[in-house]
PDB file of C-alpha atoms in Angstrom:
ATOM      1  CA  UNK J 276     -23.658 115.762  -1.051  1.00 49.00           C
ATOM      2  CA  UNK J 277     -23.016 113.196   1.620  1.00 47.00           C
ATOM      3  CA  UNK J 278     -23.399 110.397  -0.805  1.00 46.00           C
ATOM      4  CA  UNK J 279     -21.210 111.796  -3.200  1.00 45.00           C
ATOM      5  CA  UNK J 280     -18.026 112.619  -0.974  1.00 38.00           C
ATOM      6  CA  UNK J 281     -18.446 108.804  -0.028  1.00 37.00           C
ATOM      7  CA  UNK J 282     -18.541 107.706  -3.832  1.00 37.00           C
ATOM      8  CA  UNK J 283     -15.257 109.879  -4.505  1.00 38.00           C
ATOM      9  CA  UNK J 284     -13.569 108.716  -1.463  1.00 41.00           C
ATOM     10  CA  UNK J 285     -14.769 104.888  -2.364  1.00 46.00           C
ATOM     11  CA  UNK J 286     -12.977 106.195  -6.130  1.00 41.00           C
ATOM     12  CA  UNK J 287      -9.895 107.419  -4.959  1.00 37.00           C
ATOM     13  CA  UNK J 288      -9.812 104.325  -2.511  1.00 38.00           C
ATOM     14  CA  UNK J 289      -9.992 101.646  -5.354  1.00 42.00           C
ATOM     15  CA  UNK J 290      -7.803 103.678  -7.413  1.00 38.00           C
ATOM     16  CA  UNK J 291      -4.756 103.775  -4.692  1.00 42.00           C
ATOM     17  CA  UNK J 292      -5.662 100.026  -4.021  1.00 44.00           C
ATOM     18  CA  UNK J 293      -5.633  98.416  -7.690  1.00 43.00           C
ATOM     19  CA  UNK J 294      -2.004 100.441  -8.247  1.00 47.00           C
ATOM     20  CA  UNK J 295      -0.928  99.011  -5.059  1.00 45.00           C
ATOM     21  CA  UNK J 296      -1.730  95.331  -6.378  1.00 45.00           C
ATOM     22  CA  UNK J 297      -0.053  96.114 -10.025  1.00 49.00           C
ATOM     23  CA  UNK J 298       2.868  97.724  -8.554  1.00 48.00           C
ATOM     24  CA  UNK J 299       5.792  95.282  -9.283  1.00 59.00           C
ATOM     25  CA  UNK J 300       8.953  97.332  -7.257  1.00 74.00           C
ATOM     26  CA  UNK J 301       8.934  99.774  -4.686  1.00 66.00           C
ATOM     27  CA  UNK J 302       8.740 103.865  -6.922  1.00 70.00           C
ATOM     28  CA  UNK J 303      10.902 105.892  -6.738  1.00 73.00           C
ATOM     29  CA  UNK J 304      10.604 109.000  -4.469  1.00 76.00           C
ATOM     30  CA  UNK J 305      13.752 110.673  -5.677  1.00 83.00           C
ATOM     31  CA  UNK J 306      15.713 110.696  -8.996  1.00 88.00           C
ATOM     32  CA  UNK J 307      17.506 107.792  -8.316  1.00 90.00           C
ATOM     33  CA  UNK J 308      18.272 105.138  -5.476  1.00 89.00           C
ATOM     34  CA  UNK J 309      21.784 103.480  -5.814  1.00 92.00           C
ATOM     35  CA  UNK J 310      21.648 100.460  -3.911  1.00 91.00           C
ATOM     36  CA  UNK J 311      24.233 100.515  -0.946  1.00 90.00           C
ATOM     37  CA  UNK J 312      25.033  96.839  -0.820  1.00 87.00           C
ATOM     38  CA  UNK J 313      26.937  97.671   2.364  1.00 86.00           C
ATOM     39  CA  UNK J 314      24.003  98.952   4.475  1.00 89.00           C
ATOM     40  CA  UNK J 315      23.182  96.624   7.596  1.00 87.00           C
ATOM     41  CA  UNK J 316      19.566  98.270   6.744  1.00 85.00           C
ATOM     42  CA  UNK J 317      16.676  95.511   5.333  1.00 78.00           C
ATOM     43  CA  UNK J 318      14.027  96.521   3.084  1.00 79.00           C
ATOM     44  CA  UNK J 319      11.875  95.949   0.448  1.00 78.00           C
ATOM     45  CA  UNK J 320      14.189  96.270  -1.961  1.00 79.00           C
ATOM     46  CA  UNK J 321      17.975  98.096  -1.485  1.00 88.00           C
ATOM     47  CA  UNK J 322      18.458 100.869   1.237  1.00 90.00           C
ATOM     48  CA  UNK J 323      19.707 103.981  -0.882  1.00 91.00           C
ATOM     49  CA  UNK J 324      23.818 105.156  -1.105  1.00 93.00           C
ATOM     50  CA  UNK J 325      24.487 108.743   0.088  1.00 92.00           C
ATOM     51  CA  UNK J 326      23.131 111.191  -3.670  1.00 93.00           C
ATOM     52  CA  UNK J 327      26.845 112.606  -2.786  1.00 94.00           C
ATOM     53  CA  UNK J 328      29.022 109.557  -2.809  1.00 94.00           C
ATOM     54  CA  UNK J 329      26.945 108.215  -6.536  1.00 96.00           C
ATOM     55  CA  UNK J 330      28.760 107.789  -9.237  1.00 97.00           C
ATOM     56  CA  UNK J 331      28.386 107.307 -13.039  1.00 97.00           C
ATOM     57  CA  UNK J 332      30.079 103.508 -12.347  1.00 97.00           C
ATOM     58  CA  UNK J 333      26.991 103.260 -10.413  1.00 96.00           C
ATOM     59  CA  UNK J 334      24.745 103.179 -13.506  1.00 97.00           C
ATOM     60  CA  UNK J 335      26.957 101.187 -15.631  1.00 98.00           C
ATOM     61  CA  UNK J 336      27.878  97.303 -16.441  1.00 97.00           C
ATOM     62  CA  UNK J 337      29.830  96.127 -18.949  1.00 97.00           C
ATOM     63  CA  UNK J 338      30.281  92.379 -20.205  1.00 95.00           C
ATOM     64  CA  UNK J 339      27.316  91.247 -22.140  1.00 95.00           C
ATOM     65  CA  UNK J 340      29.139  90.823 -25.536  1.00 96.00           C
ATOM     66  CA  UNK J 341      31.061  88.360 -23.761  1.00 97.00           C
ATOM     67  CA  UNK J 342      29.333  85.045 -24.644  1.00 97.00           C
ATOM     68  CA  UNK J 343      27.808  82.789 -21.350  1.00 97.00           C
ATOM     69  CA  UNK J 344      29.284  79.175 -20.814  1.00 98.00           C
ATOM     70  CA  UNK J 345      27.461  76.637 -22.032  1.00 98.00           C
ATOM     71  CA  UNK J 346      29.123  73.127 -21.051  1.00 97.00           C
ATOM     72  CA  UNK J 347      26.440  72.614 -18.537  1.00 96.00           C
ATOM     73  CA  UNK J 348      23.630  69.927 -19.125  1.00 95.00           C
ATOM     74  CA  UNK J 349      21.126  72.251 -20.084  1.00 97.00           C
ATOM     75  CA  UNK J 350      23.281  73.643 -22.468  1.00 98.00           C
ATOM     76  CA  UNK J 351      22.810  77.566 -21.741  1.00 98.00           C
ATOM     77  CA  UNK J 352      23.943  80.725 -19.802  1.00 98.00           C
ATOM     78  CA  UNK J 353      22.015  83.200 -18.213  1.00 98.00           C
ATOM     79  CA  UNK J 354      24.450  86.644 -17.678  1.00 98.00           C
ATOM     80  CA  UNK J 355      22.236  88.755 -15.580  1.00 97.00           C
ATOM     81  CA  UNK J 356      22.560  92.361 -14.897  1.00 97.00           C
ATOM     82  CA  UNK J 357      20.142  93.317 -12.624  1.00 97.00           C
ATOM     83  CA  UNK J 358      20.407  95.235  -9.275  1.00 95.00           C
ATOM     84  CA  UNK J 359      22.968  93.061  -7.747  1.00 94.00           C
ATOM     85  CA  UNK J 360      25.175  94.368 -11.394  1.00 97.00           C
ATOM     86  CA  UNK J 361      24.064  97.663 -11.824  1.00 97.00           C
ATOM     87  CA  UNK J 362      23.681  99.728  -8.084  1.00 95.00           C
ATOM     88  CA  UNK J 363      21.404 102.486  -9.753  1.00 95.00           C
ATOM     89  CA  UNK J 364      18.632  99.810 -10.793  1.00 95.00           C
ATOM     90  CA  UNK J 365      17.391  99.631  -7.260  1.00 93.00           C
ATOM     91  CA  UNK J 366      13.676 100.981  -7.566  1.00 92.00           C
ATOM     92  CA  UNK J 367      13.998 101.312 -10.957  1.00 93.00           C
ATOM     93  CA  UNK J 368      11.749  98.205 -12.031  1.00 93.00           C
ATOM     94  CA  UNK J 369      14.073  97.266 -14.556  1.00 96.00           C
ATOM     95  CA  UNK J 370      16.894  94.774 -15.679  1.00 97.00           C
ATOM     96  CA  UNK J 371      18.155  92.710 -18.159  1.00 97.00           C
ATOM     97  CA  UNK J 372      19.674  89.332 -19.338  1.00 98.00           C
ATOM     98  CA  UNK J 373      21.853  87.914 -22.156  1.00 98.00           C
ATOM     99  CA  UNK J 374      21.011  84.274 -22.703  1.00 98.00           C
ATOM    100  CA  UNK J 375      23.378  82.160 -24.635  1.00 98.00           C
ATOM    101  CA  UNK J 376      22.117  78.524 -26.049  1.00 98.00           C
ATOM    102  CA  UNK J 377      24.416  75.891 -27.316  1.00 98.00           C
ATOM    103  CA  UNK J 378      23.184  73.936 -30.645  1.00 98.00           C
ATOM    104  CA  UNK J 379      20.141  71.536 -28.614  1.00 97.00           C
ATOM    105  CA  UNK J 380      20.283  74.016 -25.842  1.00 98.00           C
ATOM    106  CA  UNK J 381      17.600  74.573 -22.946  1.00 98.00           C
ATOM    107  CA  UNK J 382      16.686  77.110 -20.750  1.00 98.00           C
ATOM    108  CA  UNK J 383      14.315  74.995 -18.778  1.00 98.00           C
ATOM    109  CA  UNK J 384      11.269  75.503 -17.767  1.00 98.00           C
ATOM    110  CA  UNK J 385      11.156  78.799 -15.170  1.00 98.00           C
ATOM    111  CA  UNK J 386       9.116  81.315 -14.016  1.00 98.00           C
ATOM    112  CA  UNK J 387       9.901  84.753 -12.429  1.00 97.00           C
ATOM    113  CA  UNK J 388       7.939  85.675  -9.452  1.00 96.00           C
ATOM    114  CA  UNK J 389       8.062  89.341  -9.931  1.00 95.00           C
ATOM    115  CA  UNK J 390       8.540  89.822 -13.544  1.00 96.00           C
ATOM    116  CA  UNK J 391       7.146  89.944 -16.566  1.00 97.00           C
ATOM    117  CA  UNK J 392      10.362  89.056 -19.518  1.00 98.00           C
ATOM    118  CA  UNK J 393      10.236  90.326 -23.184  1.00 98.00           C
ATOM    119  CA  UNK J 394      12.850  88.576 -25.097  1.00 98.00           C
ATOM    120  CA  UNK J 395      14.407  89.258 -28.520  1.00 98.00           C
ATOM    121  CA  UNK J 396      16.485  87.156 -30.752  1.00 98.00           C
ATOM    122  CA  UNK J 397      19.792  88.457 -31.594  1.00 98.00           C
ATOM    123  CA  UNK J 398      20.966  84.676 -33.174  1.00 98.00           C
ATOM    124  CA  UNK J 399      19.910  81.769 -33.953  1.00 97.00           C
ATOM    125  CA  UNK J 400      16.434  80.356 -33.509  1.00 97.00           C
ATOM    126  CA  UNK J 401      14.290  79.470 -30.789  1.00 98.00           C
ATOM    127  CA  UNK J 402      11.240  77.404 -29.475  1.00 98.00           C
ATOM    128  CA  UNK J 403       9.720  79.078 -26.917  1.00 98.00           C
ATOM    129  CA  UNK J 404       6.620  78.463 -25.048  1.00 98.00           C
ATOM    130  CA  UNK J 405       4.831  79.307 -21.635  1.00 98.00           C
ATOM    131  CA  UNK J 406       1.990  77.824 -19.871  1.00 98.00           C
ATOM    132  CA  UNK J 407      -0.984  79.487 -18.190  1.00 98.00           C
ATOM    133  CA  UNK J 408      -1.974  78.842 -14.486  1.00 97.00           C
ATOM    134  CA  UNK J 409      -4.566  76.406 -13.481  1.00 97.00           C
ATOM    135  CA  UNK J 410      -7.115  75.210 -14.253  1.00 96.00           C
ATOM    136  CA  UNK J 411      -6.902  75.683 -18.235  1.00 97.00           C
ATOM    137  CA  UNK J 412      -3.092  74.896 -18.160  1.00 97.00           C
ATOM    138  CA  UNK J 413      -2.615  76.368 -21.814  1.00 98.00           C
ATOM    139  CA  UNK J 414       0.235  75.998 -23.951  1.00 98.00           C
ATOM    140  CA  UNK J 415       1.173  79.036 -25.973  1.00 98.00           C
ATOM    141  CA  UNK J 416       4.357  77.860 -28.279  1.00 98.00           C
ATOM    142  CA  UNK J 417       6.175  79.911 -30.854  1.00 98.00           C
ATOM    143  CA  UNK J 418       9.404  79.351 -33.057  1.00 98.00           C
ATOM    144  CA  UNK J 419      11.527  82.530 -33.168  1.00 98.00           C
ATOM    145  CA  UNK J 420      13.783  83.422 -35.516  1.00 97.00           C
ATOM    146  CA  UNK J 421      16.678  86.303 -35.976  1.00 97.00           C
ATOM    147  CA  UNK J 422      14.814  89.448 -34.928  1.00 98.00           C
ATOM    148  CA  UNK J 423      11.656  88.125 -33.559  1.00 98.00           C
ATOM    149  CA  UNK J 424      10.001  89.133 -30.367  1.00 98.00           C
ATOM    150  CA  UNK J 425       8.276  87.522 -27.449  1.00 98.00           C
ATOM    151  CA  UNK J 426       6.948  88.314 -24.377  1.00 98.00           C
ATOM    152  CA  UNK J 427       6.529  86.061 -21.316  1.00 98.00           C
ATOM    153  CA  UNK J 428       3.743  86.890 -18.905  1.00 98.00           C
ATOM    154  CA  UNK J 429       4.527  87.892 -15.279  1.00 97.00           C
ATOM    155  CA  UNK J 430       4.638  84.732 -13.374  1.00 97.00           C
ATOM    156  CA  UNK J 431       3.731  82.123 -15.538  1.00 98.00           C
ATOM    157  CA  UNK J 432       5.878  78.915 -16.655  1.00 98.00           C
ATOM    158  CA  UNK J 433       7.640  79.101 -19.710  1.00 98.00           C
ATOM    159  CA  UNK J 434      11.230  78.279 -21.738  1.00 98.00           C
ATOM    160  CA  UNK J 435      13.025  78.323 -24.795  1.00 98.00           C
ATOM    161  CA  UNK J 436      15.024  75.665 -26.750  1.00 98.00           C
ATOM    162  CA  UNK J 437      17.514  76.197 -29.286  1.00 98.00           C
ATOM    163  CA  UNK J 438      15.927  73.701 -31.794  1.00 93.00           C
ATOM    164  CA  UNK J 439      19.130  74.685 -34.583  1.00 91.00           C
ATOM    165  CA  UNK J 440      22.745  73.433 -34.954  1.00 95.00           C
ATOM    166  CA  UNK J 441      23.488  76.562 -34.101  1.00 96.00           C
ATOM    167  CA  UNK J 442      24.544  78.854 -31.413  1.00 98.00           C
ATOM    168  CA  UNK J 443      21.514  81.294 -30.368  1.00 98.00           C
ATOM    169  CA  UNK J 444      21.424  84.340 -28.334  1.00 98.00           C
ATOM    170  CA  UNK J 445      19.131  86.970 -26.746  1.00 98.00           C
ATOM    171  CA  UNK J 446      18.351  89.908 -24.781  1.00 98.00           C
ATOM    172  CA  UNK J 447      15.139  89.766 -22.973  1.00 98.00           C
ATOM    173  CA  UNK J 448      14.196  92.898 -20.294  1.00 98.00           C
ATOM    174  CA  UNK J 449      12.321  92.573 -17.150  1.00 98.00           C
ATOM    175  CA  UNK J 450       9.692  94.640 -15.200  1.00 96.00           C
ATOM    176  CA  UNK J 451      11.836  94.073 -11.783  1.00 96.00           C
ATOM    177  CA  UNK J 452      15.494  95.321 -10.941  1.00 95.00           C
ATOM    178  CA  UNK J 453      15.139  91.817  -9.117  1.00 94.00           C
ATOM    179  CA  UNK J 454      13.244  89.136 -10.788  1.00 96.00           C
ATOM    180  CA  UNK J 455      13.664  86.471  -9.452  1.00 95.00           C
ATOM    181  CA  UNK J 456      13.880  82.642 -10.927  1.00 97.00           C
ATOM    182  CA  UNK J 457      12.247  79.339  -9.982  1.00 97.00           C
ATOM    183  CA  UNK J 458      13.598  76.641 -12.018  1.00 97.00           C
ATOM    184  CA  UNK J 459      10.583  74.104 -11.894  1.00 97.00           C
ATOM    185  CA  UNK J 460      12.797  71.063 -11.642  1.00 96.00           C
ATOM    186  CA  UNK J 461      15.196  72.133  -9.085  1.00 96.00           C
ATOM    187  CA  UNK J 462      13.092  73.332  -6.815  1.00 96.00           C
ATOM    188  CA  UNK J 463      10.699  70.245  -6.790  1.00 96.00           C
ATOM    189  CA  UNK J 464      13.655  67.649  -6.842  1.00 95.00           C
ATOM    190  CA  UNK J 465      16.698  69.308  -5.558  1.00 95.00           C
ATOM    191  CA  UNK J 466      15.259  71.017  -3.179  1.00 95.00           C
ATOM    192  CA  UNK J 467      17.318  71.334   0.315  1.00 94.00           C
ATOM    193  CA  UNK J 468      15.980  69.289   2.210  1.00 95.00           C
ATOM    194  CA  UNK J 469      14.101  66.988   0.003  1.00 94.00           C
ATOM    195  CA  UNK J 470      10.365  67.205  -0.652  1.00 95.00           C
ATOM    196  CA  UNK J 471       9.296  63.840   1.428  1.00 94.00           C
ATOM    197  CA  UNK J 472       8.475  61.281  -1.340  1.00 91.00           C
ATOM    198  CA  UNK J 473       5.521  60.274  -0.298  1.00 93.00           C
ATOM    199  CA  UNK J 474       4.701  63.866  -1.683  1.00 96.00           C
ATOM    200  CA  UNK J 475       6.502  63.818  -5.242  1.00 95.00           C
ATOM    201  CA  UNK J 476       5.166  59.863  -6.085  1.00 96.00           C
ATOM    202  CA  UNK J 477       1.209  61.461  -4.962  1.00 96.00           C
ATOM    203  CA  UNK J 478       2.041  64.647  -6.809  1.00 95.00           C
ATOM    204  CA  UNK J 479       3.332  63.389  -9.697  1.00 95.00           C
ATOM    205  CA  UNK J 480       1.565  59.898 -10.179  1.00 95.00           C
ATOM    206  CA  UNK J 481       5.079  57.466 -10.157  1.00 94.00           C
ATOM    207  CA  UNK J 482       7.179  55.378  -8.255  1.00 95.00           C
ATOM    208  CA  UNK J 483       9.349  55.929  -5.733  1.00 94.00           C
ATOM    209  CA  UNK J 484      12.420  54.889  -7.282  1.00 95.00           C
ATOM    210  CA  UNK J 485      11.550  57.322 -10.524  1.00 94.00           C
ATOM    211  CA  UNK J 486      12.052  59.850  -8.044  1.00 93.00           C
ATOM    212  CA  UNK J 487      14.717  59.149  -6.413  1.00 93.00           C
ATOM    213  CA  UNK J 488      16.174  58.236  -9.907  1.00 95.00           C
ATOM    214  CA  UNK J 489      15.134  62.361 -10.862  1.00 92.00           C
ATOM    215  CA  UNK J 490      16.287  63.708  -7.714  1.00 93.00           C
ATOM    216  CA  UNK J 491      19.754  61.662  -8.467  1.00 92.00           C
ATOM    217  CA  UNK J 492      20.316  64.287 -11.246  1.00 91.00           C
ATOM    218  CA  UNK J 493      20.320  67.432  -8.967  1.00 89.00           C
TER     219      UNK J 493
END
């Protein structure tokens, strides 16, 4: 009997462990948490608003059939509504994004710390690709047309190009109310302060003045 009580506690034990490790954002204890952005309180996450003082605006965001700017020299627009948009998001493991893509248009290469992204095409087509973590380094690449679907693994480097003379646009959903992004390039070469370049020419096999030639751009 002994034995067994240790086997179901071991169970139960590995159970509440491996949903700690796939948990993405805190769960919700409640119906809902609107985030008070005023609170002085820190957390993991948002500190919750007063049930009372919610409202119906608290749960709603309007603007994504407004089209992102893209005079920039990548060429897109990310319009994000995640929890910083929509209060009632906070502990909800949930957002979303409109992504806009001029003709030749790039959303470089990214990855979301806390996320896993499923995109859809609403316009125009797409190339869209993301890379698996070390050591294989494997390139998955798909071209996506009106209506097509993709999905971008939690963590892991990927992008899309607008390979048409066309505009393109999507919706993609996350698994977070907050993301996150790490654009590759910035944070390697405009990073505040600069990553020393005896690291960068090591890292990335060039010259000094290629990298201070890159980190010009940022």
């Amino acid at each position: 009997m002994a034995i067994q009580v240790l086997l179901l506690a071991g169970a139960l034990l590995a159970l509440a462990c491996s949903h700690g490790v796939t948990a993405s954002d805190p769960g919700l204890l409640q119906d809902f948490c609107v985030a008070d952005k005023m609170s002085p309180v820190r957390v993991n996450g948002l500190a919750c608003k007063d049930a009372k003082e919610v409202t119906a605006e608290d749960f709603y965001f309007s603007g994504l059939h407004v089209a992102g700017n893209t005079t920039n020299k990548q060429g897109s627009a990310v319009t994000a509504v995640n929890v910083a948009q929509i209060g009632g998001l906070n502990t909800m493991g949930v957002s979303l994004v409109r992504i806009d893509y001029a003709p030749f248009g790039l959303n470089p290469p990214h990855t979301h710390p806390r996320s896993t992204e499923i995109l859809t095409v609403l316009e125009g087509c797409l190339h869209v690709g993301f890379v698996t973590s070390n050591p294989e380094n494997k390139h998955f690449e798909k071209v996506l047309n009106k209506g097509d679907v993709f999905v971008f693994p939690k963590g892991l480097v990927h992008y899309q190009y607008n390979n048409g003379t066309t505009h393109a646009v999507v919706l993609a959903a996350l698994s977070s109310q907050n993301p996150g992004v790490i654009t590759i390039a910035n944070a390697v070469f405009g990073a505040e302060p600069s990553i020393p370049a005896g690291i960068t020419t090591k890292a990335f096999q060039v010259e000094k003045r290629t990298v201070d030639w890159i980190q010009a751009q940022f």
